[in-house]
Coordinates of C-alpha atoms in Angstrom, one line a residue:
X1 CA 23.6 17.0 2.7
X2 CA 26.2 14.3 2.7
X3 CA 25.6 10.8 4.0
X4 CA 27.8 11.5 7.0
X5 CA 25.7 14.4 8.1
X6 CA 22.5 12.4 7.3
X7 CA 23.8 9.6 9.6
X8 CA 24.7 12.0 12.4
X9 CA 21.2 13.5 12.3
X10 CA 19.6 10.1 12.2
X11 CA 21.5 9.0 15.3
X12 CA 20.3 12.1 17.1
X13 CA 16.7 11.3 16.0
X14 CA 16.8 7.6 17.0
X15 CA 15.5 8.2 20.6
X16 CA 12.6 10.2 19.1
X17 CA 11.9 7.4 16.6
X18 CA 11.7 4.9 19.5
X19 CA 9.5 7.3 21.5
X20 CA 7.2 7.6 18.5
X21 CA 6.8 3.8 18.4
X22 CA 5.8 3.9 22.1
X23 CA 3.4 6.8 21.4
X24 CA 1.8 4.9 18.6
X25 CA 1.6 1.7 20.7
X26 CA -0.7 3.5 23.1
X27 CA -3.4 3.2 20.5
X28 CA -2.0 0.2 18.6
X29 CA -0.1 -2.1 21.0
X30 CA 1.4 -4.0 18.1
X31 CA 3.9 -1.1 17.7
X32 CA 5.6 -2.0 21.0
X33 CA 6.1 -5.6 20.1
X34 CA 9.4 -6.9 18.6
X35 CA 11.0 -3.4 18.9
X36 CA 14.4 -5.0 19.2
X37 CA 14.2 -6.2 15.6
X38 CA 14.3 -2.6 14.5
X39 CA 17.7 -2.3 16.1
X40 CA 18.8 -5.8 14.8
X41 CA 19.0 -7.1 18.3
X42 CA 17.6 -10.2 19.9
X43 CA 17.5 -13.6 18.3
X44 CA 19.3 -13.8 14.9
X45 CA 17.0 -13.5 11.9
X46 CA 16.8 -16.3 9.4
X47 CA 19.5 -16.6 6.8
X48 CA 17.9 -15.8 3.5
X49 CA 18.6 -15.4 -0.2
X50 CA 16.2 -12.6 -1.1
X51 CA 15.4 -9.7 1.2
X52 CA 12.3 -7.8 0.2
X53 CA 11.4 -4.5 1.9
X54 CA 7.8 -3.5 1.8
X55 CA 6.7 -0.6 4.1
X56 CA 3.1 -1.4 4.9
X57 CA -0.1 -2.9 3.6
X58 CA -0.1 -1.4 0.2
X59 CA 3.5 -2.4 -0.6
X60 CA 2.9 -5.9 0.8
X61 CA -0.1 -6.3 -1.5
X62 CA 2.0 -5.0 -4.4
X63 CA 4.8 -7.4 -3.6
X64 CA 2.6 -10.5 -3.1
X65 CA 2.7 -11.8 -6.7
X66 CA 6.5 -11.2 -6.8
X67 CA 7.0 -13.1 -3.5
X68 CA 4.9 -16.0 -4.7
X69 CA 6.9 -16.2 -8.0
X70 CA 10.2 -16.1 -6.0
X71 CA 9.2 -18.9 -3.5
X72 CA 8.0 -21.0 -6.4
X73 CA 11.3 -20.5 -8.3
X74 CA 13.3 -23.5 -9.4
X75 CA 15.4 -24.0 -7.4
X76 CA 13.4 -22.6 -4.5
X77 CA 14.5 -19.3 -3.0
X78 CA 14.3 -18.3 0.7
X79 CA 12.6 -15.0 1.1
X80 CA 12.7 -12.6 4.1
X81 CA 10.2 -9.7 4.0
X82 CA 10.7 -6.6 6.2
X83 CA 7.9 -4.1 7.0
X84 CA 7.8 -0.9 8.9
X85 CA 4.2 -1.2 10.2
X86 CA 2.5 -4.0 12.2
X87 CA -0.4 -3.8 9.7
X88 CA 2.0 -4.7 6.9
X89 CA 3.2 -7.6 9.0
X90 CA -0.3 -8.8 9.6
X91 CA -1.3 -8.6 5.9
X92 CA 1.9 -10.6 5.0
X93 CA 1.0 -13.3 7.4
X94 CA -2.7 -13.4 6.2
X95 CA -1.7 -13.8 2.6
X96 CA 1.5 -15.9 2.8
X97 CA 1.5 -17.5 6.2
X98 CA 4.8 -19.1 7.1
X99 CA 6.0 -19.5 3.5
X100 CA 8.2 -16.4 4.0
X101 CA 10.0 -15.0 7.1
X102 CA 9.3 -11.6 8.5
X103 CA 11.2 -9.0 10.5
X104 CA 10.7 -5.4 11.2
X105 CA 12.8 -3.1 9.1
X106 CA 16.1 -2.1 10.7
X107 CA 16.7 1.5 11.2
X108 CA 18.9 3.1 8.5
X109 CA 22.1 3.3 10.6
X110 CA 25.4 1.6 9.9
X111 CA 25.8 -0.4 13.1
X112 CA 22.3 -1.6 13.0
X113 CA 22.5 -2.6 9.3
X114 CA 25.8 -4.3 9.8
X115 CA 24.2 -6.6 12.5
X116 CA 21.1 -7.2 10.3
X117 CA 23.1 -8.1 7.2
X118 CA 25.5 -10.3 9.1
X119 CA 22.6 -12.3 10.6
X120 CA 20.4 -12.6 7.5
X121 CA 23.2 -12.7 4.7
X122 CA 20.9 -11.8 1.8
X123 CA 22.3 -12.2 -1.8
X124 CA 19.8 -9.7 -3.2
X125 CA 17.7 -6.8 -1.8
X126 CA 14.4 -5.9 -3.6
X127 CA 12.9 -2.6 -2.3
X128 CA 9.3 -1.9 -3.2
X129 CA 8.1 1.3 -4.8
X130 CA 9.6 4.5 -3.2
X131 CA 11.8 3.5 -0.2
X132 CA 15.2 5.2 -0.7
X133 CA 17.5 4.7 2.3
X134 CA 21.1 5.9 1.9
X135 CA 22.9 3.8 4.5
X136 CA 21.0 0.6 3.5
X137 CA 22.2 1.0 -0.1
X138 CA 25.8 1.8 1.1
X139 CA 25.9 -1.2 3.4
X140 CA 24.7 -3.5 0.6
X141 CA 27.3 -2.1 -1.8
X142 CA 30.1 -2.8 0.7
X143 CA 29.0 -6.4 0.8
X144 CA 28.4 -6.8 -2.9
X145 CA 24.6 -7.2 -2.5
X146 CA 22.8 -5.9 -5.6
X147 CA 19.7 -3.7 -4.9
X148 CA 16.6 -3.4 -7.1
X149 CA 14.0 -0.7 -6.6
X150 CA 10.9 -2.7 -7.9
X151 CA 7.6 -1.3 -9.0
X152 CA 9.2 2.1 -8.6
X153 CA 7.1 5.2 -8.5
X154 CA 7.9 8.8 -7.9
X155 CA 5.3 11.6 -7.9
X156 CA 6.3 15.1 -8.9
X157 CA 5.5 16.1 -5.3
X158 CA 8.0 13.6 -3.9
X159 CA 10.6 14.5 -6.5
X160 CA 10.4 18.1 -5.3
X161 CA 11.2 17.0 -1.8
X162 CA 14.1 14.9 -2.9
X163 CA 15.5 17.9 -4.9
X164 CA 16.0 19.7 -1.7
X165 CA 18.6 17.1 -0.8
X166 CA 20.0 16.9 -4.3
X167 CA 23.5 15.6 -3.5
X168 CA 22.4 12.9 -1.1
X169 CA 19.6 11.9 -3.4
X170 CA 21.9 11.6 -6.4
X171 CA 24.5 9.5 -4.5
X172 CA 21.8 7.3 -3.1
X173 CA 20.0 6.6 -6.4
X174 CA 23.3 5.7 -8.0
X175 CA 23.5 2.9 -5.5
X176 CA 20.6 1.0 -7.1
X177 CA 21.7 -1.7 -9.6
X178 CA 18.2 -1.5 -11.2
X179 CA 15.2 0.8 -10.9
X180 CA 12.2 -0.9 -12.5
X181 CA 9.8 2.0 -12.9
X182 CA 6.0 1.7 -13.2
X183 CA 5.7 4.3 -16.0
X184 CA 7.7 6.7 -18.2
X185 CA 7.1 9.8 -16.0
X186 CA 8.5 7.9 -13.0
X187 CA 11.6 6.9 -14.9
X188 CA 12.2 10.4 -16.1
X189 CA 12.0 11.8 -12.5
X190 CA 14.4 9.2 -11.2
X191 CA 16.9 10.0 -13.9
X192 CA 16.5 13.8 -13.4
X193 CA 17.3 13.2 -9.7
X194 CA 20.6 11.5 -10.6
X195 CA 19.8 7.8 -11.3
X196 CA 22.0 6.2 -13.9
X197 CA 19.8 6.1 -17.1
X198 CA 21.4 2.7 -18.0
X199 CA 20.0 1.2 -14.8
X200 CA 16.4 2.6 -15.2
X201 CA 13.8 0.6 -17.1
X202 CA 10.1 0.9 -17.4
X203 CA 8.4 -2.5 -16.6
X204 CA 4.9 -1.4 -15.6
X205 CA 3.1 -1.9 -12.4
X206 CA 3.0 -5.4 -11.0
X207 CA -0.2 -4.4 -9.1
X208 CA -2.0 -5.3 -12.4
X209 CA -0.7 -8.9 -11.9
X210 CA -2.4 -9.4 -8.5
X211 CA -4.6 -12.5 -8.7
X212 CA -7.4 -12.7 -6.1
X213 CA -8.1 -16.1 -4.4
X214 CA -10.7 -18.3 -6.0
X215 CA -12.8 -18.1 -2.8
X216 CA -13.2 -14.3 -3.2
X217 CA -16.5 -14.5 -5.2
X218 CA -18.1 -16.9 -2.6
X219 CA -17.0 -14.6 0.3
X220 CA -18.4 -11.5 -1.6
X221 CA -21.7 -13.2 -2.2
X222 CA -22.0 -14.1 1.5
X223 CA -21.1 -10.6 2.5
X224 CA -23.7 -9.1 0.1
X225 CA -26.4 -11.3 1.6
X226 CA -25.5 -10.1 5.1
X227 CA -25.7 -6.5 3.9
X228 CA -29.0 -7.0 2.1
X229 CA -29.0 -8.2 -1.5
X230 CA -31.4 -5.7 -3.0
X231 CA -30.2 -2.5 -1.4
X232 CA -27.7 -0.1 -3.0
X233 CA -24.2 -0.4 -1.5
X234 CA -21.1 1.7 -1.9
X235 CA -17.7 1.4 -0.3
X236 CA -15.4 4.2 0.9
X237 CA -12.1 2.4 1.0
X238 CA -8.9 3.3 2.9
X239 CA -10.1 6.6 4.2
X240 CA -7.8 9.0 6.1
X241 CA -8.2 11.6 8.9
X242 CA -10.3 14.5 7.6
X243 CA -12.2 12.5 5.0
X244 CA -14.7 10.5 7.0
X245 CA -16.9 13.6 7.8
X246 CA -17.0 14.5 4.1
X247 CA -17.9 11.0 3.1
X248 CA -20.7 10.8 5.7
X249 CA -22.0 14.1 4.4
X250 CA -22.1 12.6 0.9
X251 CA -23.9 9.6 2.3
X252 CA -26.6 11.7 3.8
X253 CA -27.2 13.3 0.4
X254 CA -27.3 9.9 -1.2
X255 CA -29.8 8.6 1.3
X256 CA -32.0 11.6 0.7
X257 CA -32.5 10.2 -2.8
X258 CA -31.9 6.5 -2.1
X259 CA -33.1 5.9 1.5
X260 CA -32.0 2.2 1.6
X261 CA -28.4 3.0 0.5
X262 CA -25.7 1.5 2.7
X263 CA -22.2 2.9 3.1
X264 CA -19.4 0.5 3.9
X265 CA -16.8 2.7 5.5
X266 CA -13.2 1.3 5.8
X267 CA -10.7 3.5 7.5
X268 CA -7.1 3.0 6.5
X269 CA -5.5 2.7 9.9
X270 CA -6.8 0.5 12.8
X271 CA -6.1 3.1 15.4
X272 CA -8.8 5.3 13.9
X273 CA -11.6 2.6 14.0
X274 CA -13.1 3.8 17.3
X275 CA -12.9 7.5 16.4
X276 CA -14.7 6.9 13.1
X277 CA -17.4 4.9 14.9
X278 CA -17.9 7.8 17.3
X279 CA -18.1 10.2 14.3
X280 CA -20.8 8.1 12.7
X281 CA -22.8 8.1 15.9
X282 CA -22.5 11.9 16.2
X283 CA -23.9 12.2 12.6
X284 CA -27.0 10.3 13.8
X285 CA -26.5 7.4 11.4
X286 CA -27.2 3.8 12.5
X287 CA -24.0 1.8 12.6
X288 CA -23.0 -1.9 12.5
X289 CA -19.4 -2.8 13.2
X290 CA -17.8 -5.7 11.4
X291 CA -15.4 -6.4 14.3
X292 CA -18.3 -7.0 16.6
X293 CA -20.2 -9.1 14.1
X294 CA -23.2 -6.7 14.6
X295 CA -26.0 -7.5 12.2
X296 CA -26.6 -5.2 9.2
X297 CA -30.3 -4.6 9.3
X298 CA -32.4 -2.7 6.7
X299 CA -32.2 0.3 9.0
X300 CA -28.4 0.3 9.2
X301 CA -27.0 3.3 7.3
X302 CA -23.2 2.6 7.8
X303 CA -21.3 -0.7 8.0
X304 CA -17.9 0.0 9.5
X305 CA -15.2 -2.3 8.1
X306 CA -13.0 -2.2 11.2
X307 CA -11.1 -5.4 10.5
X308 CA -7.9 -6.1 8.6
X309 CA -7.6 -8.0 5.3
X310 CA -11.3 -7.9 4.2
X311 CA -11.3 -4.9 1.9
X312 CA -11.1 -7.1 -1.2
X313 CA -14.2 -8.8 -0.1
X314 CA -16.0 -5.6 0.6
X315 CA -15.1 -4.2 -2.8
X316 CA -16.2 -7.3 -4.6
X317 CA -19.5 -7.3 -2.8
X318 CA -20.4 -3.7 -3.4
X319 CA -22.1 -1.9 -6.3
X320 CA -19.6 1.0 -6.4
X321 CA -16.5 2.3 -4.6
X322 CA -14.7 5.4 -3.7
X323 CA -10.9 5.2 -3.0
X324 CA -9.8 7.3 0.0
X325 CA -6.7 9.3 0.7
X326 CA -7.8 11.4 -2.2
X327 CA -10.2 14.0 -0.8
X328 CA -7.2 15.0 1.5
X329 CA -3.7 15.5 0.2
X330 CA -2.5 12.0 1.1
X331 CA -2.0 10.9 -2.5
X332 CA -4.8 8.3 -2.9
X333 CA -4.6 4.5 -2.9
X334 CA -4.7 1.8 -5.5
X335 CA -7.9 1.5 -7.6
X336 CA -7.0 -1.8 -9.2
X337 CA -8.6 -4.2 -6.6
X338 CA -12.0 -2.5 -7.3
X339 CA -11.4 -2.4 -11.1
X340 CA -10.3 -6.0 -11.2
X341 CA -13.6 -7.0 -9.5
X342 CA -15.6 -5.1 -12.1
X343 CA -16.7 -2.4 -9.6
X344 CA -16.9 1.2 -10.9
X345 CA -14.6 3.3 -8.7
X346 CA -14.3 7.1 -8.0
X347 CA -11.3 8.9 -6.7
X348 CA -10.7 12.5 -5.5
X349 CA -8.3 15.1 -6.8
X350 CA -5.3 14.1 -4.6
X351 CA -4.2 10.9 -6.3
X352 CA -0.5 11.7 -7.0
X353 CA 0.8 8.5 -5.5
X354 CA -1.2 6.5 -8.2
X355 CA -1.3 9.1 -11.0
X356 CA -0.4 6.7 -13.9
X357 CA -2.9 4.1 -12.9
X358 CA -5.6 6.7 -12.2
X359 CA -5.1 8.5 -15.5
X360 CA -5.2 5.2 -17.4
X361 CA -8.4 4.0 -15.8
X362 CA -10.1 7.4 -16.2
X363 CA -9.0 7.7 -19.8
X364 CA -10.6 4.3 -20.5
X365 CA -13.8 5.1 -18.5
X366 CA -13.0 2.5 -15.9
X367 CA -12.9 5.1 -13.1
X368 CA -14.0 8.7 -12.5
X369 CA -12.2 11.5 -10.8
X370 CA -14.4 13.8 -8.6
X371 CA -13.5 17.2 -7.2
X372 CA -15.3 17.3 -3.9
X373 CA -18.0 15.9 -1.7
X374 CA -20.9 17.1 -3.7
X375 CA -19.5 15.6 -6.9
X376 CA -19.0 12.3 -5.0
X377 CA -22.6 12.3 -3.9
X378 CA -23.9 13.1 -7.4
X379 CA -21.8 10.4 -9.0
X380 CA -22.8 7.7 -6.4
X381 CA -26.5 8.5 -6.8
X382 CA -26.1 8.2 -10.6
X383 CA -24.2 4.9 -10.5
X384 CA -26.4 3.4 -7.8
X385 CA -29.5 4.3 -9.7
X386 CA -28.3 2.8 -13.1
X387 CA -27.2 -0.8 -13.2
X388 CA -26.4 -0.6 -16.9
X389 CA -24.0 2.3 -16.4
X390 CA -22.4 0.5 -13.4
X391 CA -21.8 -2.6 -15.5
X392 CA -20.3 -0.5 -18.3
X393 CA -17.8 1.3 -16.1
X394 CA -17.0 -1.8 -14.2
X395 CA -16.3 -3.8 -17.3
X396 CA -14.1 -1.1 -18.7
X397 CA -12.0 -1.2 -15.5
X398 CA -11.8 -5.0 -15.6
X399 CA -10.6 -4.8 -19.2
X400 CA -7.9 -2.3 -18.4
X401 CA -6.5 -4.5 -15.6
X402 CA -6.4 -7.6 -17.9
X403 CA -4.8 -5.6 -20.8
X404 CA -2.0 -4.4 -18.5
X405 CA -0.9 -7.6 -16.9
X406 CA 2.6 -8.7 -17.6
X407 CA 4.7 -6.3 -15.6
X408 CA 5.7 -9.2 -13.2
X409 CA 7.1 -11.2 -16.1
X410 CA 9.2 -8.3 -17.3
X411 CA 10.4 -7.6 -13.7
X412 CA 11.3 -11.3 -13.1
X413 CA 13.3 -11.4 -16.3
X414 CA 15.5 -8.6 -14.9
X415 CA 15.6 -10.1 -11.5
X416 CA 16.8 -13.5 -12.9
X417 CA 20.0 -11.9 -14.0
X418 CA 20.7 -10.9 -10.4
X419 CA 19.6 -13.9 -8.5
X420 CA 22.2 -15.8 -6.4
X421 CA 23.9 -18.4 -8.6
X422 CA 25.7 -20.5 -6.0
X423 CA 23.3 -20.6 -3.0
X424 CA 20.2 -22.9 -2.6

């Protein structure tokens, strides 16, 4: 498929994309706000030096240390961050406030991109992780704007999908001035798909460089007191549709052995909060919802983390954790926040989006891969019953995180050569 055909099809699909935004807004009203930004309409965006594209919450969290380094640069650099989802926008504002500008990502169509670039005039685009948009790269090339794919990862599953569009993928990948890959397997897959080997470098994952705020420990201690300081607590983090029932079944098994055990259940998407609460009620488990500030009493079986931005606190306050998106074929989520907090973490078999990090933590006994619900229940019972083993696994995870810091410095060294020289 050539880029011309891709553009034609995308134009046909644009009304459906807008309709999908409206459909999603029925459950999450934030999707209908600022829709004109996705078309590069309305008030002009702020002129900027560095444009960073981060799709949603995970990419924003990964980009945070990089953004902080850029805005602290000498001389200071103006940064514009685009996200696709409202939750990504909310997380950006929570973590960085007004220190960076935000807009919703413009659709990948030439006219829209021309308006966006004319208004924002970036000198460098940094794309986080796996976003590969043909027209965005072409529009930047026409204006002489270098593009970096930072913290780049590419699972074998994703690579297979891109191979079906081999010609378009090859042309698009050759538009990147630099692909800074997380690991050697990622780099090899990008090159096999057509990226210029001279422009692909392995820098590691900057997710290892995320520093939690100094207040995290105090917040975690307060949360733990609210849950009950002596009871066993495990977190099921970033769960997806189809996982919650299995996790609640595991929790029933855990409570059969440890009757005081508390599950902190944190769905990935806000639009699912009410549905998950209803599922908990149908299972006959007593529930406290964080959003309603409901008290967590000794009889509470499930604490629903139905707020945004508090997952790091929940993880740091818990005894153990399970990372969602991995009992269903979503690809898993990042284990490093739990590991950095010294919390032993389990993950299911579907972790292809974080394969290198998962393999590293598992190899160093800082995490454990489980196959199914029954294995999850057995592991949590074992960990929650043995403080010494929990401490050993947690310390292994913390050590892995500390040992692998430095990717941000390597990435910044490469970015420095492409920073604007005459602006700011």
